[in-house]
Tab-separated table of C-alpha atoms and ligand atoms in Angstrom:
chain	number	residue	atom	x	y	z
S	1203	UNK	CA	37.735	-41.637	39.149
S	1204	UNK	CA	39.469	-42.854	35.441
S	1205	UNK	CA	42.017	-45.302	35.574
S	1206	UNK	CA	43.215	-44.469	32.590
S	1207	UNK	CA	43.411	-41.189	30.612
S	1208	UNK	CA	44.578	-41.168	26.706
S	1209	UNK	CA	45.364	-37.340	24.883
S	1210	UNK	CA	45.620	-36.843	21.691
S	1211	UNK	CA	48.649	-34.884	20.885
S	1212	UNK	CA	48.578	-32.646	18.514
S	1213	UNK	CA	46.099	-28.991	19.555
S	1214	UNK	CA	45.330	-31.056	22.950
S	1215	UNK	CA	48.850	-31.484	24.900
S	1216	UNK	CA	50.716	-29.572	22.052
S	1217	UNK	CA	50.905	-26.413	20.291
S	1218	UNK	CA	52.799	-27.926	17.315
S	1219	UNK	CA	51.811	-25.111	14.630
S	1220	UNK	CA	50.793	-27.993	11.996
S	1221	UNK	CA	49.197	-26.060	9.186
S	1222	UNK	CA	47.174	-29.003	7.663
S	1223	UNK	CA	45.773	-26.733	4.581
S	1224	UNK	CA	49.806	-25.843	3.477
S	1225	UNK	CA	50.673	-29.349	4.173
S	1226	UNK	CA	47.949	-30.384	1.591
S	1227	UNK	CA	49.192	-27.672	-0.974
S	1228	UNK	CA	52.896	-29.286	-0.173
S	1229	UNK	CA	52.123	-32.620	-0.941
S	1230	UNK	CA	49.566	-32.016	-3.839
S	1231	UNK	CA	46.452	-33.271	-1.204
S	1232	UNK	CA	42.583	-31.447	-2.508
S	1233	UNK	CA	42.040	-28.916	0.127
S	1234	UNK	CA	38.814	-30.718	1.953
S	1235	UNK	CA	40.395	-34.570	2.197
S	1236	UNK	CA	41.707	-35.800	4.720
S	1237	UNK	CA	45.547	-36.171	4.367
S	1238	UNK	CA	46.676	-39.894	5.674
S	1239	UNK	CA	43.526	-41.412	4.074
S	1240	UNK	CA	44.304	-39.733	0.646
S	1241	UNK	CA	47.795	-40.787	0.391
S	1242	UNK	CA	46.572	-44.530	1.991
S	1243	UNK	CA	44.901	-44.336	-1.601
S	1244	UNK	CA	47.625	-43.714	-3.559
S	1245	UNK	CA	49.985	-45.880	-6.059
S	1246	UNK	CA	52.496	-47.529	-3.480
S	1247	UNK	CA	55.961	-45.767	-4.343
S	1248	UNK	CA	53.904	-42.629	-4.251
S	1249	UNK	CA	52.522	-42.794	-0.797
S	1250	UNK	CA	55.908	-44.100	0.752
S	1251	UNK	CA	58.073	-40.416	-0.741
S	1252	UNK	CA	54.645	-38.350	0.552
S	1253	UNK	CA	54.269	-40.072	3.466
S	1254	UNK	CA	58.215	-39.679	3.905
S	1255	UNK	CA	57.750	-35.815	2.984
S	1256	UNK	CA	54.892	-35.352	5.696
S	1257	UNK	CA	57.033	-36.921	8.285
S	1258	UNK	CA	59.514	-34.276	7.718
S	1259	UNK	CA	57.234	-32.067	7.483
S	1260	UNK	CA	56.288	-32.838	11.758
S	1261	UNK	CA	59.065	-33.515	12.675
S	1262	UNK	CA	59.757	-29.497	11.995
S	1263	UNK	CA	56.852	-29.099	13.153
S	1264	UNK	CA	57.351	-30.974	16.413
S	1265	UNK	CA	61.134	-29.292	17.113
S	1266	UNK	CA	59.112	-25.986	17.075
S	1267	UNK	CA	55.982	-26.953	19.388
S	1268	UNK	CA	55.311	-25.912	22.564
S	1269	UNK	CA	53.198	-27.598	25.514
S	1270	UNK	CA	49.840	-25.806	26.358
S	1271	UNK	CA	49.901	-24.174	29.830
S	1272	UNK	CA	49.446	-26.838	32.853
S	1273	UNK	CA	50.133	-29.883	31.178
S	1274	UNK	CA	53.632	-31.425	32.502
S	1275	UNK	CA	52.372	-30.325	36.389
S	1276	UNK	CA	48.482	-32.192	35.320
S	1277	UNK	CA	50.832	-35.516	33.998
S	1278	UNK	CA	52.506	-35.322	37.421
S	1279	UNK	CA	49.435	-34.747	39.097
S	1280	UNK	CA	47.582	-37.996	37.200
S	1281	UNK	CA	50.521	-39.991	37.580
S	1282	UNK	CA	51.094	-39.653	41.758
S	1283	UNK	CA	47.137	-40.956	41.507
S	1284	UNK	CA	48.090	-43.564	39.391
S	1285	UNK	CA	46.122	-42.993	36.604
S	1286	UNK	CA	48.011	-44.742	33.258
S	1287	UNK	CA	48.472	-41.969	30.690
S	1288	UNK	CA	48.752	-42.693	27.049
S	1289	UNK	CA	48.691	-40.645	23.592
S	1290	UNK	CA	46.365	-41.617	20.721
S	1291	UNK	CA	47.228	-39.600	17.425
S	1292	UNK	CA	47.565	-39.632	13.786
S	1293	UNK	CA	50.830	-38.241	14.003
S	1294	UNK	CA	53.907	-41.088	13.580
S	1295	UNK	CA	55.853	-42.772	16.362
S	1296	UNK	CA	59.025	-40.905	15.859
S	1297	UNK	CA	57.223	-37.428	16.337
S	1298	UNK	CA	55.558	-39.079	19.639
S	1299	UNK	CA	58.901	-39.529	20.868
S	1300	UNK	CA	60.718	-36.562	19.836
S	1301	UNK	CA	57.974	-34.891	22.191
S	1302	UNK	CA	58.119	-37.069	24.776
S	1303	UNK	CA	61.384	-36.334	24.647
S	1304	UNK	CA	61.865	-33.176	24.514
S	1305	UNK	CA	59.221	-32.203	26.912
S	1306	UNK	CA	60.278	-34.813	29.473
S	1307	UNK	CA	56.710	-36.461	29.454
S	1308	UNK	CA	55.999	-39.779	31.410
S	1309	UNK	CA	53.514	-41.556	28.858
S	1310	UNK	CA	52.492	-45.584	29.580
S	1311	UNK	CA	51.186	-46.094	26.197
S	1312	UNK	CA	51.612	-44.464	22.644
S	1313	UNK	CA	49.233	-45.583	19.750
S	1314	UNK	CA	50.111	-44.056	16.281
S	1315	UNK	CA	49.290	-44.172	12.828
S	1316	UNK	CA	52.400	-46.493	12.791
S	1317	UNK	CA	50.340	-49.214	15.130
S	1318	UNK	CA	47.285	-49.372	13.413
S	1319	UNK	CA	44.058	-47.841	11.281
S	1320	UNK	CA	44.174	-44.002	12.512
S	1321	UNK	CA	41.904	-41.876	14.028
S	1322	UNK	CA	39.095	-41.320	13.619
S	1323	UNK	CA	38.747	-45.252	13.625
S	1324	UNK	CA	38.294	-46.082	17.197
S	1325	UNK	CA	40.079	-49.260	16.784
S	1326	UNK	CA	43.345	-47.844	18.536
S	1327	UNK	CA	41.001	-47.570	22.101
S	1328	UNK	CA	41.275	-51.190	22.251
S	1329	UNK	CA	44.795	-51.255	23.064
S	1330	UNK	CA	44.760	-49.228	25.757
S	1331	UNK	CA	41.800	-50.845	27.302
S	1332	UNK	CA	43.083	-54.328	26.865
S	1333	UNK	CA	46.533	-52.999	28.103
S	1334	UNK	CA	45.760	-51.550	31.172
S	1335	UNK	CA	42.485	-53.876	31.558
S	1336	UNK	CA	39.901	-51.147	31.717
S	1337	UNK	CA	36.155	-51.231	31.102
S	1338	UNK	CA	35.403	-48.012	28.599
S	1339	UNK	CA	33.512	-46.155	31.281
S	1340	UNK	CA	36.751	-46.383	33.112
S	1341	UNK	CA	38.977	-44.558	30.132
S	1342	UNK	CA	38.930	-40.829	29.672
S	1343	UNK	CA	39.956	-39.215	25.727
S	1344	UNK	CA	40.986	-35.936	25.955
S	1345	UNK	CA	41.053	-34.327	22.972
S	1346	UNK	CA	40.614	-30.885	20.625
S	1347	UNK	CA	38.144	-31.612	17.728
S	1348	UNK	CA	34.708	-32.901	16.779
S	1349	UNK	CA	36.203	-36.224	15.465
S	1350	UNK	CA	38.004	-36.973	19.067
S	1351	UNK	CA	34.782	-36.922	20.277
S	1352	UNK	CA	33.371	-38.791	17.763
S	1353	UNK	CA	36.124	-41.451	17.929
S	1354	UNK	CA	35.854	-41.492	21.640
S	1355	UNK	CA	32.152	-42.135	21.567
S	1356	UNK	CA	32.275	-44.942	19.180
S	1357	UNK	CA	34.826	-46.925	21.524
S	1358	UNK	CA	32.477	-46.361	24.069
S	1359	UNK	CA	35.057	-44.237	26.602
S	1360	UNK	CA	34.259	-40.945	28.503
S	1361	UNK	CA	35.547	-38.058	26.135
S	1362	UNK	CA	36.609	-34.800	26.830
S	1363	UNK	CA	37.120	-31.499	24.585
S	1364	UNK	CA	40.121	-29.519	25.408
S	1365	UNK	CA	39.101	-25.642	23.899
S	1366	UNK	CA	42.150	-24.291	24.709
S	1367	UNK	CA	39.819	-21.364	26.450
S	1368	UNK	CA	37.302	-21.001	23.637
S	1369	UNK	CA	33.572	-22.096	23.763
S	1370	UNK	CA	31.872	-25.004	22.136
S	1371	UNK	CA	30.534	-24.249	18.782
S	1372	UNK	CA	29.469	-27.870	17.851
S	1373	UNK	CA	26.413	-28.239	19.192
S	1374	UNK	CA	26.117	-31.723	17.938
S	1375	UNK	CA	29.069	-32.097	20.306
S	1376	UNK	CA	28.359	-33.846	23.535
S	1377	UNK	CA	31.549	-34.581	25.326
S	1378	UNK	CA	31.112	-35.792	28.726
S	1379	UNK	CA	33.222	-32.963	29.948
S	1380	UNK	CA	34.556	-29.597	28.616
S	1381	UNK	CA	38.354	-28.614	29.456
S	1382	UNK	CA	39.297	-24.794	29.336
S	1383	UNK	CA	42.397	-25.319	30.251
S	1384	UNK	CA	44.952	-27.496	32.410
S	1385	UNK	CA	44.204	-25.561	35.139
S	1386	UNK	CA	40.803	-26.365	34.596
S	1387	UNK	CA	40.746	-30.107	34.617
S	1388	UNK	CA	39.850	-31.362	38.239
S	1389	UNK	CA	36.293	-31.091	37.742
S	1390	UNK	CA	37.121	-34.158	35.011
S	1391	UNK	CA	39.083	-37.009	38.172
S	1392	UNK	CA	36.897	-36.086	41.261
J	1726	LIG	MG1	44.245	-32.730	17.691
């Protein structure tokens, strides 16, 4: 069974209604790039007001989110087995804990774009291994797109895909386990 198990947040434990094509209209982003590593690029004064306006911009976001079916009663679950439970995202630290917050979630270990290089750089995995001094076979990623996956792979962890009840239309996508839904997760920590 995992020791550990890391989610990414956003479309994996939360609904949270981001729109990333109007937030790259808002903040003047080419539809197609990907928004924190064009504004990493930009002139310094410039990145600090856009990355000040996309923070705003979740934070909304985050006040209107919702948690996908199963998920606080599958944190319980992990936790009483004790399995550490951590969120890796590129969302900021102070949307992380507005969640947690409001949601009442029990989370060991939070790893943001505030704490280092983002996804899809695996880089973040190694805090949570050397944190909770696991071996990558021993860490589970759960999360909802190709470059989880990806990102998991690289670190060398066990991924999962969370389809929120859809099928797999990645082929190139091997995760070592598919999740429907919460409900649907046991099959992952027997
Ligand atoms: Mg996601």
């Amino acid at each position: 069974m995992y020791k550990g198990i890391v989610f990414d947040l956003d479309g994996t434990l939360v609904d949270s209604k981001l729109c990333f094509r109007t937030i790259r209209k808002q903040l003047g982003i080419p539809e197609g790039q990907w928004i924190l590593e064009y504004l990493d690029q930009l002139p310094r004064q410039e990145k600090a007001a856009k990355l000040a306006e996309l923070e705003q911009i979740e934070l909304q976001a985050a006040r209107n989110s919702d948690l996908y079916a199963g998920v606080l009663p599958l944190l319980e679950e992990l936790r009483s087995k004790r399995i550490k439970l951590g969120i890796f995202t590129r969302n900021c630290s102070s949307v992380v804990r507005q969640i947690t917050g409001k949601f009442k979630m029990k989370i060991d270990l939070v790893v943001t774009r505030d704490d280092g290089p983002p996804k899809p750089n695996p880089a973040g995995f190694k805090k949570f291994l050397e944190t909770w001094n696991l071996m990558g076979h021993e860490l589970l990623f759960v999360g909802d797109v190709y470059h989880d996956i990806d990102c998991g792979k690289q670190a060398g962890v066990k991924t999962a895909l969370f389809t929120n009840g859809n099928s797999i239309t990645n082929s190139n996508l091997k995760p070592d386990h598919q999740i429907l839904g919460y409900d649907d997760f046991h099959h992952c920590i027997k």
